Amino acid sequence: MERTLSIIKPDGVSRGLIGEVIKRLEENHIKVIAMKMIQMTPKQAQGFYAVHKDRPFFNSLTAFMTSGPVVVMVLEGKNVILKYRDLMGATNYKEAAEGTIRKDFATDIEKNIVHGSDATETAAFEIGYFFNSFEIMS
Ligand code: GDP
């Protein structure tokens, strides 16, 4: 069993895609074991995306991620990190496979609806960034 962090980004929330994303998770037998809606502060977003701090899009990305509420979730399942990344599709929606969330809904390389951890270590960091153990159903 593996866990990963999912975020429905501000564009996904404002465009009414919370249900659509969760429907795809459930259809693919991915379990949601924690969930909440928050609006990140600039500090929180900068800390979350610290690995990208030297990238040219860092300021724009953190401004976007704080621009409205997001839904953060912990997902659980066998190989869920890769499985959820496959459901999301490539970062750039233009390169995303047919039927993926980003291919179907993203409008921009930055405004790409969803986030998903990319490895075991990042998943552990990202889950702990938003949730304490009492908020995660086991
Ligand atoms: P992910 O793991 O697929 O989300 O992709 P990355 O970790 O590489 O990037 C994190 C997030 O930064 C992406 O989901 C996008 O929202 C944003 N991003 C990535 N590349 C670019 C870019 O070239 N330009 C802009 N504006 N945003 C980007």
XYZ file of N, CA and C and ligand atoms in Angstrom:
442
model
N 0.823 -1.204 0.000
C 0.000 0.000 0.000
C 0.859 1.256 0.000
N 0.425 2.226 -0.750
C 1.199 3.454 -0.883
C 0.254 4.640 -0.655
N 0.815 5.786 -0.295
C 0.018 7.008 -0.148
C 0.608 8.116 -0.996
N -0.269 9.022 -1.429
C 0.208 10.172 -2.191
C -0.629 11.386 -1.848
N -0.096 12.580 -2.117
C -0.868 13.798 -1.894
C -1.435 14.290 -3.221
N -2.718 14.595 -3.190
C -3.385 15.186 -4.350
C -3.851 16.574 -3.976
N -3.716 17.506 -4.910
C -4.325 18.840 -4.722
C -5.182 19.133 -5.944
N -6.441 19.521 -5.698
C -7.244 20.112 -6.774
C -6.931 21.606 -6.694
N -6.261 22.099 -7.717
C -5.708 23.455 -7.704
C -6.824 24.500 -7.831
N -6.506 25.791 -7.613
C -7.556 26.820 -7.653
C -8.382 26.820 -8.940
N -7.773 26.494 -10.069
C -8.558 26.472 -11.322
C -9.546 25.308 -11.314
N -9.157 24.184 -10.740
C -10.065 23.028 -10.658
C -11.242 23.312 -9.742
N -10.963 23.982 -8.610
C -12.037 24.313 -7.662
C -12.971 25.352 -8.282
N -12.402 26.434 -8.843
C -13.259 27.517 -9.338
C -14.052 27.092 -10.564
N -13.553 26.124 -11.302
C -14.288 25.667 -12.490
C -15.259 24.523 -12.184
N -15.417 24.213 -10.916
C -16.429 23.209 -10.543
C -16.023 21.787 -10.877
N -14.716 21.488 -10.714
C -14.222 20.162 -11.105
C -13.859 19.265 -9.921
N -14.259 19.669 -8.694
C -13.933 18.836 -7.529
C -14.567 17.449 -7.694
N -15.853 17.443 -7.997
C -16.578 16.170 -8.135
C -16.016 15.315 -9.261
N -15.682 15.965 -10.365
C -15.134 15.242 -11.526
C -13.818 14.535 -11.162
N -12.951 15.230 -10.437
C -11.663 14.626 -10.057
C -11.910 13.456 -9.105
N -12.769 13.670 -8.107
C -13.016 12.602 -7.130
C -13.696 11.416 -7.805
N -14.584 11.680 -8.759
C -15.239 10.587 -9.496
C -14.186 9.716 -10.197
N -13.195 10.373 -10.801
C -12.158 9.595 -11.505
C -11.324 8.769 -10.532
N -11.085 9.330 -9.336
C -10.339 8.567 -8.326
C -11.134 7.318 -7.960
N -12.411 7.510 -7.660
C -13.231 6.391 -7.189
C -13.444 5.348 -8.286
N -13.612 5.815 -9.518
C -13.760 4.871 -10.631
C -12.514 3.999 -10.787
N -11.381 4.551 -10.377
C -10.126 3.814 -10.502
C -9.693 3.141 -9.201
N -10.661 3.015 -8.292
C -10.437 2.305 -7.017
C -9.301 2.893 -6.202
N -9.165 4.227 -6.275
C -8.198 4.917 -5.423
C -8.975 5.464 -4.230
N -8.493 5.145 -3.030
C -9.204 5.543 -1.815
C -8.774 6.920 -1.336
N -9.749 7.764 -1.005
C -9.454 9.052 -0.369
C -9.466 8.804 1.136
N -8.330 9.031 1.808
C -8.274 8.749 3.252
C -8.116 10.019 4.096
N -8.047 11.189 3.423
C -8.060 12.477 4.131
C -8.398 13.545 3.103
N -9.123 14.572 3.553
C -9.510 15.621 2.597
C -9.870 16.903 3.329
N -9.414 18.047 2.794
C -9.883 19.337 3.322
C -9.709 20.439 2.286
N -10.480 21.517 2.473
C -10.348 22.680 1.593
C -9.618 23.772 2.362
N -8.600 24.334 1.726
C -7.818 25.403 2.363
C -7.493 26.463 1.318
N -7.115 27.639 1.779
C -6.492 28.603 0.868
C -5.087 28.842 1.395
N -4.111 28.512 0.583
C -2.720 28.611 1.033
C -2.274 30.052 1.155
N -1.429 30.304 2.145
C -0.770 31.611 2.255
C 0.429 31.578 1.302
N 0.957 32.761 0.932
C 2.147 32.773 0.078
C 3.294 31.945 0.687
N 3.507 32.070 1.976
C 4.581 31.325 2.656
C 4.382 29.816 2.519
N 3.135 29.403 2.707
C 2.800 27.973 2.624
C 3.067 27.450 1.200
N 2.647 28.209 0.192
C 2.844 27.776 -1.201
C 4.333 27.778 -1.557
N 5.050 28.784 -1.073
C 6.495 28.847 -1.368
C 7.228 27.670 -0.728
N 6.806 27.280 0.465
C 7.418 26.134 1.140
C 7.089 24.834 0.436
N 5.845 24.724 -0.013
C 5.418 23.509 -0.697
C 6.203 23.308 -1.998
N 6.412 24.397 -2.727
C 7.097 24.315 -4.020
C 8.574 24.721 -3.921
N 9.165 24.579 -2.728
C 10.555 25.009 -2.518
C 11.530 24.398 -3.531
N 11.257 23.172 -3.989
C 12.171 22.550 -4.973
C 12.227 23.348 -6.275
N 11.196 24.157 -6.515
C 11.141 24.931 -7.764
C 11.571 26.384 -7.567
N 12.199 26.694 -6.410
C 12.411 28.114 -6.086
C 13.311 28.856 -7.082
N 14.151 28.132 -7.806
C 15.012 28.816 -8.768
C 14.445 28.797 -10.190
N 13.273 28.223 -10.356
C 12.681 28.144 -11.703
C 12.032 29.488 -12.059
N 12.033 29.826 -13.344
C 11.478 31.140 -13.737
C 9.985 31.291 -13.428
N 9.271 30.154 -13.292
C 7.815 30.236 -13.074
C 7.428 30.194 -11.592
N 8.431 30.225 -10.677
C 8.145 30.053 -9.247
C 7.165 31.105 -8.701
N 7.409 32.382 -9.011
C 6.533 33.437 -8.469
C 5.130 33.329 -9.025
N 5.059 33.056 -10.308
C 3.747 32.922 -10.940
C 3.000 31.701 -10.379
N 3.708 30.596 -10.212
C 3.098 29.364 -9.698
C 2.574 29.554 -8.271
N 3.385 30.172 -7.425
C 2.949 30.330 -6.027
C 1.811 31.352 -5.938
N 1.827 32.368 -6.810
C 0.705 33.327 -6.835
C -0.572 32.607 -7.273
N -0.466 31.793 -8.286
C -1.630 31.021 -8.752
C -2.163 30.103 -7.656
N -1.258 29.416 -6.964
C -1.690 28.431 -5.960
C -2.319 29.074 -4.727
N -2.081 30.387 -4.550
C -2.696 31.091 -3.411
C -3.904 31.911 -3.847
N -4.247 31.850 -5.131
C -5.284 32.743 -5.677
C -6.707 32.346 -5.288
N -6.880 31.167 -4.733
C -8.213 30.717 -4.342
C -8.094 29.421 -3.572
N -9.231 28.904 -3.101
C -9.176 27.657 -2.337
C -8.722 26.460 -3.175
N -8.117 25.516 -2.488
C -7.712 24.244 -3.102
C -8.269 23.118 -2.233
N -8.391 21.940 -2.827
C -8.783 20.758 -2.047
C -7.561 19.849 -1.965
N -7.113 19.603 -0.739
C -5.968 18.698 -0.556
C -6.487 17.352 -0.051
N -5.934 16.282 -0.604
C -6.392 14.937 -0.254
C -5.190 14.011 -0.099
N -5.345 13.033 0.783
C -4.384 11.933 0.832
C -5.065 10.740 0.165
N -4.376 10.141 -0.780
C -4.900 8.991 -1.516
C -4.108 7.751 -1.126
N -4.804 6.623 -1.115
C -4.125 5.376 -0.757
C -4.470 4.283 -1.753
N -3.512 3.430 -2.045
C -3.754 2.293 -2.933
C -2.448 1.668 -3.355
N -2.580 0.579 -4.092
C -1.387 -0.097 -4.596
C -0.808 0.763 -5.728
N 0.473 1.070 -5.648
C 1.143 1.903 -6.666
C 0.414 3.212 -6.945
N -0.172 3.794 -5.888
C -1.055 4.952 -6.112
C -0.303 6.191 -6.610
N 0.994 6.284 -6.302
C 1.738 7.467 -6.757
C 1.738 7.512 -8.288
N 2.142 6.406 -8.885
C 2.202 6.317 -10.344
C 0.801 6.282 -10.957
N -0.085 5.546 -10.307
C -1.443 5.394 -10.819
C -2.140 6.760 -10.912
N -1.984 7.576 -9.869
C -2.615 8.894 -9.872
C -1.911 9.816 -10.868
N -0.592 9.693 -11.001
C 0.099 10.526 -12.001
C -0.364 10.162 -13.400
N -0.625 8.883 -13.630
C -1.165 8.469 -14.929
C -2.556 9.061 -15.163
N -3.376 9.104 -14.112
C -4.721 9.694 -14.250
C -4.639 11.197 -14.521
N -3.638 11.864 -13.903
C -3.488 13.313 -14.098
C -3.038 13.649 -15.509
N -2.063 12.889 -16.017
C -1.475 13.196 -17.323
C -0.254 14.098 -17.178
N 0.417 14.341 -18.296
C 1.671 15.112 -18.289
C 1.438 16.530 -17.783
N 2.507 17.119 -17.196
C 2.452 18.486 -16.662
C 1.894 19.445 -17.710
N 2.433 19.348 -18.917
C 1.949 20.175 -20.024
C 0.750 19.473 -20.673
N -0.429 20.062 -20.512
C -1.654 19.400 -20.997
C -1.602 19.071 -22.486
N -0.771 19.825 -23.218
C -0.667 19.568 -24.665
C 0.005 18.220 -24.941
N 0.804 17.772 -23.965
C 1.495 16.483 -24.118
C 0.807 15.365 -23.346
N -0.296 15.688 -22.674
C -0.965 14.683 -21.837
C -1.747 13.687 -22.700
N -1.806 12.449 -22.224
C -2.511 11.390 -22.962
C -4.018 11.641 -22.940
N -4.683 11.125 -23.958
C -6.149 11.214 -24.050
C -6.780 10.609 -22.801
N -7.834 11.251 -22.331
C -8.583 10.698 -21.205
C -8.016 11.045 -19.839
N -6.886 11.777 -19.815
C -6.333 12.172 -18.516
C -6.997 13.484 -18.061
N -6.897 13.750 -16.769
C -7.540 14.948 -16.202
C -6.983 16.212 -16.862
N -5.656 16.266 -16.998
C -5.054 17.477 -17.576
C -5.409 17.623 -19.058
N -5.434 16.519 -19.793
C -5.799 16.598 -21.212
C -7.234 17.096 -21.354
N -8.108 16.597 -20.486
C -9.524 16.937 -20.601
C -9.855 18.342 -20.100
N -9.092 18.873 -19.133
C -9.532 20.115 -18.494
C -8.504 21.233 -18.404
N -7.190 20.940 -18.480
C -6.203 22.006 -18.274
C -6.237 22.997 -19.431
N -5.872 24.243 -19.106
C -5.910 25.308 -20.113
C -4.534 25.922 -20.314
N -3.554 25.456 -19.545
C -2.290 26.164 -19.459
C -1.292 25.226 -18.791
N 0.006 25.375 -19.065
C 0.996 24.487 -18.412
C 0.966 24.685 -16.891
N 0.633 25.905 -16.454
C 0.589 26.181 -15.009
C -0.776 25.830 -14.410
N -1.817 26.260 -15.089
C -3.184 26.019 -14.588
C -3.630 24.649 -15.100
N -3.132 23.632 -14.401
C -3.331 22.274 -14.901
C -4.141 21.400 -13.930
N -5.031 22.059 -13.179
C -6.111 21.412 -12.411
C -5.682 20.633 -11.172
N -4.648 19.812 -11.310
C -4.314 18.905 -10.204
C -2.805 18.820 -9.941
N -2.495 18.465 -8.708
C -1.129 18.137 -8.312
C -1.121 16.710 -7.789
N -0.036 15.990 -8.009
C 0.156 14.684 -7.391
C 1.631 14.485 -7.082
N 1.949 13.939 -5.920
C 3.351 13.694 -5.555
C 4.011 12.811 -6.611
N 5.344 12.970 -6.756
C 6.011 12.217 -7.824
C 6.873 11.046 -7.335
N 7.021 10.875 -6.021
C 7.844 9.773 -5.499
C 7.503 9.542 -4.031
N 7.953 8.426 -3.491
C 7.645 8.069 -2.100
C 8.081 9.151 -1.117
N 9.311 9.666 -1.293
C 9.844 10.654 -0.340
C 9.063 11.961 -0.440
N 8.768 12.395 -1.666
C 8.017 13.652 -1.803
C 6.601 13.475 -1.274
N 6.014 12.301 -1.469
C 4.665 12.044 -0.948
C 4.659 12.180 0.570
N 5.655 11.608 1.233
C 5.712 11.679 2.700
C 5.847 13.136 3.157
N 6.715 13.885 2.497
C 6.882 15.308 2.841
C 5.584 16.077 2.602
N 4.969 15.857 1.448
C 3.787 16.642 1.067
C 2.564 16.299 1.928
N 2.406 15.030 2.278
C 1.279 14.637 3.152
C 1.455 15.309 4.514
N 2.669 15.234 5.057
C 2.961 15.837 6.360
C 2.862 17.353 6.345
N 2.992 17.938 5.169
C 2.918 19.399 5.032
C 1.501 19.901 5.321
N 0.501 19.081 5.004
C -0.892 19.522 5.145
C -1.705 18.758 6.190
N -1.285 17.569 6.561
C -2.126 16.740 7.428
C -1.332 16.219 8.628
N -2.022 16.159 9.786
C -1.425 15.427 10.895
C -2.058 14.036 10.951
N -1.487 13.160 11.755
C -1.898 11.751 11.705
C -3.368 11.556 12.102
N -3.919 12.474 12.927
C -5.322 12.330 13.356
C -6.310 12.637 12.226
N -5.820 13.315 11.192
C -6.703 13.704 10.084
C -6.714 12.665 8.966
N -5.881 11.628 9.110
C -5.766 10.612 8.055
C -6.413 9.326 8.540
N -7.396 8.833 7.771
C -8.120 7.624 8.155
C -7.297 6.406 7.733
N -7.093 5.498 8.666
C -6.301 4.320 8.273
C -7.212 3.097 8.230
P 3.982 18.181 -11.946
O 4.692 17.259 -10.999
O 3.435 17.487 -13.162
O 2.927 19.037 -11.258
O 5.069 19.195 -12.542
P 6.327 19.958 -11.902
O 6.657 19.448 -10.531
O 7.406 19.981 -12.918
O 5.807 21.471 -11.760
C 4.965 21.867 -10.716
C 3.908 22.762 -11.262
O 4.513 23.958 -11.749
C 3.136 22.226 -12.477
O 2.086 21.356 -12.149
C 2.618 23.501 -13.098
O 1.481 24.012 -12.402
C 3.796 24.457 -12.879
N 4.718 24.472 -14.022
C 5.553 23.491 -14.457
N 6.266 23.878 -15.533
C 5.885 25.163 -15.781
C 6.264 26.136 -16.762
O 7.103 25.894 -17.636
N 5.636 27.349 -16.684
C 4.726 27.658 -15.735
N 4.158 28.880 -15.739
N 4.337 26.768 -14.803
C 4.903 25.539 -14.816
